[in-house]
mmCIF file of C-alpha atoms in Angstrom:
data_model
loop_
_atom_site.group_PDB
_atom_site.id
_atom_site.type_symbol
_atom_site.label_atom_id
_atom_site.label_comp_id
_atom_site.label_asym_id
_atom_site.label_seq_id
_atom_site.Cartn_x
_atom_site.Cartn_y
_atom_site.Cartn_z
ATOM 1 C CA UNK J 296 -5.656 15.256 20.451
ATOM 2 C CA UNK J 297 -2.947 14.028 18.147
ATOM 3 C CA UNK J 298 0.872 14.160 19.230
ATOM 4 C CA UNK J 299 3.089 15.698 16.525
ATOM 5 C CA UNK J 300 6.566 16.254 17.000
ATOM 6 C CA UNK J 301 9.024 17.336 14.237
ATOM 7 C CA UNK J 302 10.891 15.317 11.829
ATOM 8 C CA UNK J 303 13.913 16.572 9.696
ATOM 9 C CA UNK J 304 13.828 15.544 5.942
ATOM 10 C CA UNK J 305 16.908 13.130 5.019
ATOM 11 C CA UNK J 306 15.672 12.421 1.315
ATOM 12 C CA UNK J 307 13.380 13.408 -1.267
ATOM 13 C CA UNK J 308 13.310 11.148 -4.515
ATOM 14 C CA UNK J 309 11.268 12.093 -7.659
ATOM 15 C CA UNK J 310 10.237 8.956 -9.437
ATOM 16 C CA UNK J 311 7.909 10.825 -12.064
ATOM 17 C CA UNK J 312 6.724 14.141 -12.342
ATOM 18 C CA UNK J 313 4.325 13.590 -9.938
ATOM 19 C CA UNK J 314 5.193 10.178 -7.482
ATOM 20 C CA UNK J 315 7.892 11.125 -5.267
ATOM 21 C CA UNK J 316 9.224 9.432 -1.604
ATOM 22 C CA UNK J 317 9.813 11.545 1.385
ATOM 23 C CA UNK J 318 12.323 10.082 3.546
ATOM 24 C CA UNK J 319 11.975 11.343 7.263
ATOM 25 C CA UNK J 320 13.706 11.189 10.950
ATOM 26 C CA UNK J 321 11.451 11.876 13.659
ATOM 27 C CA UNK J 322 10.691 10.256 17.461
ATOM 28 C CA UNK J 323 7.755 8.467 16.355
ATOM 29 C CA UNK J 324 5.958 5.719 18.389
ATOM 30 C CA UNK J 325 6.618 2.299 17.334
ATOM 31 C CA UNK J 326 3.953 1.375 14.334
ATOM 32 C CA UNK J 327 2.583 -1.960 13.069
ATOM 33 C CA UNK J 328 3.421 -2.904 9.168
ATOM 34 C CA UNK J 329 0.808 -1.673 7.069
ATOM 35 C CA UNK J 330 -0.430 1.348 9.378
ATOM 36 C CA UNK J 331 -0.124 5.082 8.513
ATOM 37 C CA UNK J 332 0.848 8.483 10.231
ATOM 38 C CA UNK J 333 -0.215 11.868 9.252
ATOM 39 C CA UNK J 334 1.957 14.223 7.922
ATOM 40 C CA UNK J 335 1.805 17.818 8.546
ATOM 41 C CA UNK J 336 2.727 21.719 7.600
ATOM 42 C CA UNK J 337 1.810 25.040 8.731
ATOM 43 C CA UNK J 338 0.886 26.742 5.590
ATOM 44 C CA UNK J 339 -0.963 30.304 6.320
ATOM 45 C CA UNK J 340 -1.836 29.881 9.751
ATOM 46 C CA UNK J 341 -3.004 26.896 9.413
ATOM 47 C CA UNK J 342 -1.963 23.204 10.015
ATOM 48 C CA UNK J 343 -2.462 21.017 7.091
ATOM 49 C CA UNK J 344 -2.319 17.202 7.484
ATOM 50 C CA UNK J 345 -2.978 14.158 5.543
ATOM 51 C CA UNK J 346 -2.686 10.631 6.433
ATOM 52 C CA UNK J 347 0.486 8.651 4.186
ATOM 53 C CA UNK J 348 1.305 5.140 4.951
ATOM 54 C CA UNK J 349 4.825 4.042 6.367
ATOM 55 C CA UNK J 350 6.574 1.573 3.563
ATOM 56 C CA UNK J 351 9.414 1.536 5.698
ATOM 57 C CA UNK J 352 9.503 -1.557 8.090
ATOM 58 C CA UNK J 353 8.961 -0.443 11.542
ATOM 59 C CA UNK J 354 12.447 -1.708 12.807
ATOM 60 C CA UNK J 355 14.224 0.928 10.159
ATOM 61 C CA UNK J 356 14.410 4.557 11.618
ATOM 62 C CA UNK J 357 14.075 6.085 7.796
ATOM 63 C CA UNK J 358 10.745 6.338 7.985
ATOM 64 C CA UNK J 359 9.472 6.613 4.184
ATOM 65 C CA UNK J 360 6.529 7.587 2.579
ATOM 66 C CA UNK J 361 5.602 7.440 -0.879
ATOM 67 C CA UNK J 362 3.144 10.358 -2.672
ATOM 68 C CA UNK J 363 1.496 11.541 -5.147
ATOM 69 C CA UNK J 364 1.380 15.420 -6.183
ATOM 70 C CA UNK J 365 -1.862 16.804 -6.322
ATOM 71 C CA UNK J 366 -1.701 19.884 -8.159
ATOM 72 C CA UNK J 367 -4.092 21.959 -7.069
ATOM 73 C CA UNK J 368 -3.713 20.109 -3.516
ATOM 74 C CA UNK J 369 -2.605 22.234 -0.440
ATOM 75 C CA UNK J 370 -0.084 20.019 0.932
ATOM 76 C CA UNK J 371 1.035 17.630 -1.594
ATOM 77 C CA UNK J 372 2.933 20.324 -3.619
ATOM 78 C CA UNK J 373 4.866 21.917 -0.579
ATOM 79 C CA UNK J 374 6.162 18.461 0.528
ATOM 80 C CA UNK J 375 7.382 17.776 -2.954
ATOM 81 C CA UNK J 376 9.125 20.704 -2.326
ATOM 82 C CA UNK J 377 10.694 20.366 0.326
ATOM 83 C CA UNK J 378 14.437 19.321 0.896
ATOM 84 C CA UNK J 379 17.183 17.479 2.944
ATOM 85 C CA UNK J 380 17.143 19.715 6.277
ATOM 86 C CA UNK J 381 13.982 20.807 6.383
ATOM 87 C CA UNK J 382 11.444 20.038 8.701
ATOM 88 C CA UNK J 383 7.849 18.501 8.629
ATOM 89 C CA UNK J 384 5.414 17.501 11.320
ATOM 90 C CA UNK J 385 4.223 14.565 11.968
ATOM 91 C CA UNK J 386 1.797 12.282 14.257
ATOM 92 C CA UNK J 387 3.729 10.247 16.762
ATOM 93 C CA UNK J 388 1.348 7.594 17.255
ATOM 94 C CA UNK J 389 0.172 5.302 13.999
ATOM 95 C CA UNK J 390 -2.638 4.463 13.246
ATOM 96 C CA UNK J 391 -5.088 1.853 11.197
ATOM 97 C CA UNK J 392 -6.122 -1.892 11.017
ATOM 98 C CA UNK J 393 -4.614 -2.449 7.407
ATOM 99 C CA UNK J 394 -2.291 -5.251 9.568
ATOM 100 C CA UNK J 395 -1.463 -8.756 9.629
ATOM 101 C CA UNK J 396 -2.554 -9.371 12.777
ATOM 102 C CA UNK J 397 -6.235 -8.381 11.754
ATOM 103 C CA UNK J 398 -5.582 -11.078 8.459
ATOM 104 C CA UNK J 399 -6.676 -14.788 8.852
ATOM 105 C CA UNK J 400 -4.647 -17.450 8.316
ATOM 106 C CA UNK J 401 -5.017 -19.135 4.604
ATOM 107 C CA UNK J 402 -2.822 -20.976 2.129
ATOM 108 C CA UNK J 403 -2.161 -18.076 -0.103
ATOM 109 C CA UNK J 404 -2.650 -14.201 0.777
ATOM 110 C CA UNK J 405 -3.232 -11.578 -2.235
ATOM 111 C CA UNK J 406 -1.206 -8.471 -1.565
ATOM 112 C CA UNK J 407 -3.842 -6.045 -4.355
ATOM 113 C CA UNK J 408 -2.493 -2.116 -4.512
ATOM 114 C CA UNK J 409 -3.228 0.408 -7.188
ATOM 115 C CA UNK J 410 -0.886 3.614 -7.350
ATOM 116 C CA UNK J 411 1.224 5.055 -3.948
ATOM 117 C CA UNK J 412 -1.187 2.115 -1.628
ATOM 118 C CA UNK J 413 1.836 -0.127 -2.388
ATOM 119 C CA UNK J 414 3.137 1.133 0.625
ATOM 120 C CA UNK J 415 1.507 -0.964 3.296
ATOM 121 C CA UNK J 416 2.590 -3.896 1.376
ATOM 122 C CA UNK J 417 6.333 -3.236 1.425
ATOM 123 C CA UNK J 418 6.305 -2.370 4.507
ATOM 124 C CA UNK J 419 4.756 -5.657 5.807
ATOM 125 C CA UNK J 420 6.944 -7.741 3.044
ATOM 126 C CA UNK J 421 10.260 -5.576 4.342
ATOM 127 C CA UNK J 422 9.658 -6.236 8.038
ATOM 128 C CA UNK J 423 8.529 -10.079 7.238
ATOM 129 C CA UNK J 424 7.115 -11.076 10.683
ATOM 130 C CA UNK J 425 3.841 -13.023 10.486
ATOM 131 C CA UNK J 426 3.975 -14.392 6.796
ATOM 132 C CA UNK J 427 4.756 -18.406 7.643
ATOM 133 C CA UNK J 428 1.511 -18.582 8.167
ATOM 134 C CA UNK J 429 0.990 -18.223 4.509
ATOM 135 C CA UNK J 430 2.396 -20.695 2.148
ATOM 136 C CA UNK J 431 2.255 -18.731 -0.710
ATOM 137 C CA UNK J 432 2.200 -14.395 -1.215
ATOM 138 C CA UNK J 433 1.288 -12.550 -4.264
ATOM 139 C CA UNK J 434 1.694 -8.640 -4.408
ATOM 140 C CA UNK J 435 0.051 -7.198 -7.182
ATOM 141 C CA UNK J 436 0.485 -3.793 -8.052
ATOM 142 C CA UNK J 437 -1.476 -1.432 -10.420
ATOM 143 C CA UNK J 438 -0.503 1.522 -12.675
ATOM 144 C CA UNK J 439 -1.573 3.777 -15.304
ATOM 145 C CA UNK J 440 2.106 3.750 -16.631
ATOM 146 C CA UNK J 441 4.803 1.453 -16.690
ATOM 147 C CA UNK J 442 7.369 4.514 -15.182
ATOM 148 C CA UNK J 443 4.702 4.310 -12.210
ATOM 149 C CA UNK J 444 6.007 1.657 -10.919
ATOM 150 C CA UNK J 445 8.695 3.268 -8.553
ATOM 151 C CA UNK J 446 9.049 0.367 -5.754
ATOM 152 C CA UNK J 447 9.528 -2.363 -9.114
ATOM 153 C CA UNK J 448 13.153 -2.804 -7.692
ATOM 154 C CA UNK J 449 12.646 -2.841 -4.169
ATOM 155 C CA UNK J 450 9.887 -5.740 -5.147
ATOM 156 C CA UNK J 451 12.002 -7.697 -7.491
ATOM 157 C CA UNK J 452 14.382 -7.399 -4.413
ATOM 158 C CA UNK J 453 11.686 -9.351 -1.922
ATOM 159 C CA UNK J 454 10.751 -11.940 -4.344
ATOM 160 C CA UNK J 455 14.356 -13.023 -4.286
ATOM 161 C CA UNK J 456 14.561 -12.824 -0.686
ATOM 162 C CA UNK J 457 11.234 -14.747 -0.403
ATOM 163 C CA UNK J 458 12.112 -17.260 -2.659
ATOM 164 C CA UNK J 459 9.222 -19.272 -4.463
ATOM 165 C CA UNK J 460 6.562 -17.824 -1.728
ATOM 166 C CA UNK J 461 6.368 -14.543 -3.152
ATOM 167 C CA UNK J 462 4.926 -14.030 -6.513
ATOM 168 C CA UNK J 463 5.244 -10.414 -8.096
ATOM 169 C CA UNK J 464 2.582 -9.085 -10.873
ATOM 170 C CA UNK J 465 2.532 -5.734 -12.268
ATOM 171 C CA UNK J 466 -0.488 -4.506 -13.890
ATOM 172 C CA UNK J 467 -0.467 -1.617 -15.960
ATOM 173 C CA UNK J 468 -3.591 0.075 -17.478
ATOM 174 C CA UNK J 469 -2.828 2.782 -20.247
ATOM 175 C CA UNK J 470 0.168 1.103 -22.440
ATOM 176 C CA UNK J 471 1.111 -2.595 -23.170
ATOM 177 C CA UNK J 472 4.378 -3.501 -21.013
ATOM 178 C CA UNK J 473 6.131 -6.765 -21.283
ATOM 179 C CA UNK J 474 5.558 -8.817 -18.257
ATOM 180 C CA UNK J 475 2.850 -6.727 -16.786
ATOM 181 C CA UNK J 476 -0.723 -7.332 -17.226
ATOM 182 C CA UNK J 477 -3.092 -4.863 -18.947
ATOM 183 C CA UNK J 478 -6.077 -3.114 -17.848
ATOM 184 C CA UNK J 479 -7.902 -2.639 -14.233
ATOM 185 C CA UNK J 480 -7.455 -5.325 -11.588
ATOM 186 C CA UNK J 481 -11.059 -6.092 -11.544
ATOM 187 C CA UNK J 482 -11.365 -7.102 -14.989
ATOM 188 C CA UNK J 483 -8.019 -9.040 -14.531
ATOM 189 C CA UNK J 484 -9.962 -10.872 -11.947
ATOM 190 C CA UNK J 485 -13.395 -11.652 -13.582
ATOM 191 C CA UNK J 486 -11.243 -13.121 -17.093
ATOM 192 C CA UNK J 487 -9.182 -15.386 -15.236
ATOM 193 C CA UNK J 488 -6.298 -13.574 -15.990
ATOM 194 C CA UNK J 489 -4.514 -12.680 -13.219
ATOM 195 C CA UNK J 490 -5.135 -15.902 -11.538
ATOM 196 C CA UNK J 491 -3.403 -17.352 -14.958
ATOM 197 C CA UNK J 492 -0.319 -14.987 -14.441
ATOM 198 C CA UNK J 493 0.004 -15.898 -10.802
ATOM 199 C CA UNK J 494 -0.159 -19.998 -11.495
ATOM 200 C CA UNK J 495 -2.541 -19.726 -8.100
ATOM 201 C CA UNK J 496 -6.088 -19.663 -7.558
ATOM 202 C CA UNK J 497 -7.923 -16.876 -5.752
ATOM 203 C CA UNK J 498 -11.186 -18.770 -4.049
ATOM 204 C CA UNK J 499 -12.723 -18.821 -0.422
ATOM 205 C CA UNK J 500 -11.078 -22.228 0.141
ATOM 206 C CA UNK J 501 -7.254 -20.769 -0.249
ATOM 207 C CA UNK J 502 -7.322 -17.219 -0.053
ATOM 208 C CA UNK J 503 -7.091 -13.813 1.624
ATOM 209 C CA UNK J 504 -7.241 -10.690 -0.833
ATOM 210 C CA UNK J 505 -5.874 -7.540 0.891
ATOM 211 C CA UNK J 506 -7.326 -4.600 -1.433
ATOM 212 C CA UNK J 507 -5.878 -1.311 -1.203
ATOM 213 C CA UNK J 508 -5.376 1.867 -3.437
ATOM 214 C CA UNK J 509 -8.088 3.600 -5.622
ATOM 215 C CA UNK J 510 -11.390 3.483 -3.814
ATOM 216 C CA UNK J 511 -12.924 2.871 -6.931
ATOM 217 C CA UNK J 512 -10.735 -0.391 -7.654
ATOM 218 C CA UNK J 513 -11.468 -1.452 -3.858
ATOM 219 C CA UNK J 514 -14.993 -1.030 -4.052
ATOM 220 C CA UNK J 515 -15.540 -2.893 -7.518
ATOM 221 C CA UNK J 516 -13.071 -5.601 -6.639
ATOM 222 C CA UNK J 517 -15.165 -5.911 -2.965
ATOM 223 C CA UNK J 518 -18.276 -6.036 -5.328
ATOM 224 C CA UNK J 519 -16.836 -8.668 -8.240
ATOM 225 C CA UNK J 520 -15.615 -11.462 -5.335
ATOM 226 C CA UNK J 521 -18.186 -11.340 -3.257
ATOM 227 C CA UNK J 522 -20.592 -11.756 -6.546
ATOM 228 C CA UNK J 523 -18.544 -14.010 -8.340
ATOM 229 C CA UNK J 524 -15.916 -16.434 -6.221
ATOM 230 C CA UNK J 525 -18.788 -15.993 -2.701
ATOM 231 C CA UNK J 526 -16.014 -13.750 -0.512
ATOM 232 C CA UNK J 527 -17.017 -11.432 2.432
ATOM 233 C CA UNK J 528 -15.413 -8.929 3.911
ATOM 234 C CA UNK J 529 -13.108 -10.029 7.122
ATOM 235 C CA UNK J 530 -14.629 -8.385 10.247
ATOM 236 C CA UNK J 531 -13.047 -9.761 13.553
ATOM 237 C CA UNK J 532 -17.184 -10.721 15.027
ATOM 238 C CA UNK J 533 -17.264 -12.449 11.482
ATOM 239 C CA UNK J 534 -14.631 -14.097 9.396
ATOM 240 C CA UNK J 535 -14.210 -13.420 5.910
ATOM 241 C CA UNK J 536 -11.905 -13.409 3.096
ATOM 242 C CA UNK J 537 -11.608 -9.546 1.974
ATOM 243 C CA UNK J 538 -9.441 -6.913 4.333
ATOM 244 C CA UNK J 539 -9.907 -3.246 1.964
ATOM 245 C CA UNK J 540 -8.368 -0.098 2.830
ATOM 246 C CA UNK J 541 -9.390 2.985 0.791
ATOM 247 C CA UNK J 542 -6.339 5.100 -0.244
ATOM 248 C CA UNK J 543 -7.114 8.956 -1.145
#
């Protein structure tokens, strides 16, 4: 059975209409980068939970999570709703394999998210233990709208810090943005253009692609480098060069 104990809210920020980031205090278990807890609220009788990624890094005790509101959704809506002082449940103990540790070593590791799956990804970047292993990171994240991209500071923020290793790309699919790519992130792949963008190639003899967001995006990304540049998915029994995490 899952542990939940009770977190206070300490800030709610609306990016959009719909993206907003839940910042909570709660006695949580120490988490990995890149794993997720379940948040939770009694709504009619009845617990309702979903599973959120930290993008906090686990060292920082505002623990942060970044969603979208589903309209007709049962939970989504109430948690946009909530505000400083109120409380929401939440799992103690993290969980998922969407880590470093479970991520080969290679000369350059792609960081791919579509939507509120940027999470992981700043959360791993923000904490920053286990990356010299890597000589070069690229995060790469994927929108429908250029106001979608909420984090675009925070990432700006981490490519100074990171200096030359880390290499920031912003796609964005429904209007043409300076500076951002446009269209999906598997098409991006199969023209050569996001490799272009980058300045680094992504092949089985330098690199790792993380994939996570839209399972749609992760499966036909999966699909186009395993047909196209000869990558497998990573399992620990047999190395590869694909770690995917689908993000609902």
């Amino acid at each position: 059975m899952a542990d939940w104990v009770t977190g206070k809210v300490v800030k709610v920020e609306f990016w959009t209409d719909a993206l907003f980031s839940l910042t909570v205090h709660a006695p949580v278990h120490p988490f990995t980068a890149g794993q997720f807890a379940k948040l939770g609220l009694e709504i009619d009788g009845e617990r309702v939970q979903r599973a959120y990624s930290y993008v906090n890094a686990p060292g920082n005790p505002d623990l942060e999570f970044y969603l979208v509101t589903v309209p007709e959704g049962k939970l989504s809506p109430r948690l946009a709703a909530l505000t400083p002082g109120d409380e929401v449940l939440i799992v103690s103990e993290a969980a998922g394999f969407f880590v470093l540790e479970e991520v080969p070593d290679c000369d350059t590791l792609w960081m791919l998210a579509t939507g509120t799956a940027i999470g992981p990804y700043l959360s791993i970047l923000q904490e920053g233990k286990d990356l010299d292993r890597f000589n070069n990171l690229v995060l790469v994240h994927a929108v429908r709208y250029a106001a979608d991209l909420s984090y675009l500071p925070l990432m700006l923020e981490l490519q100074k810090r990171y200096g030359g290793k880390l290499r920031i790309q912003t796609v964005v699919s429904r209007e043409t943005v300076p500076g951002s790519l446009t269209g999906r992130v598997p098409a991006l792949i199969e023209n050569g253009a996001l490799e272009e963008a980058v300045g680094l190639p992504m092949n089985t003899e330098t690199s790792h692609v993380m994939l996570c967001g839209n399972p749609q995006m992760v499966r036909d990304t999966q699909q186009l480098l395993k047909e196209t540049r000869q990558m497998a998915k990573h399992l620990r029994r047999r190395p590869g060069h694909i770690t995917a995490e689908h993000y609902w």
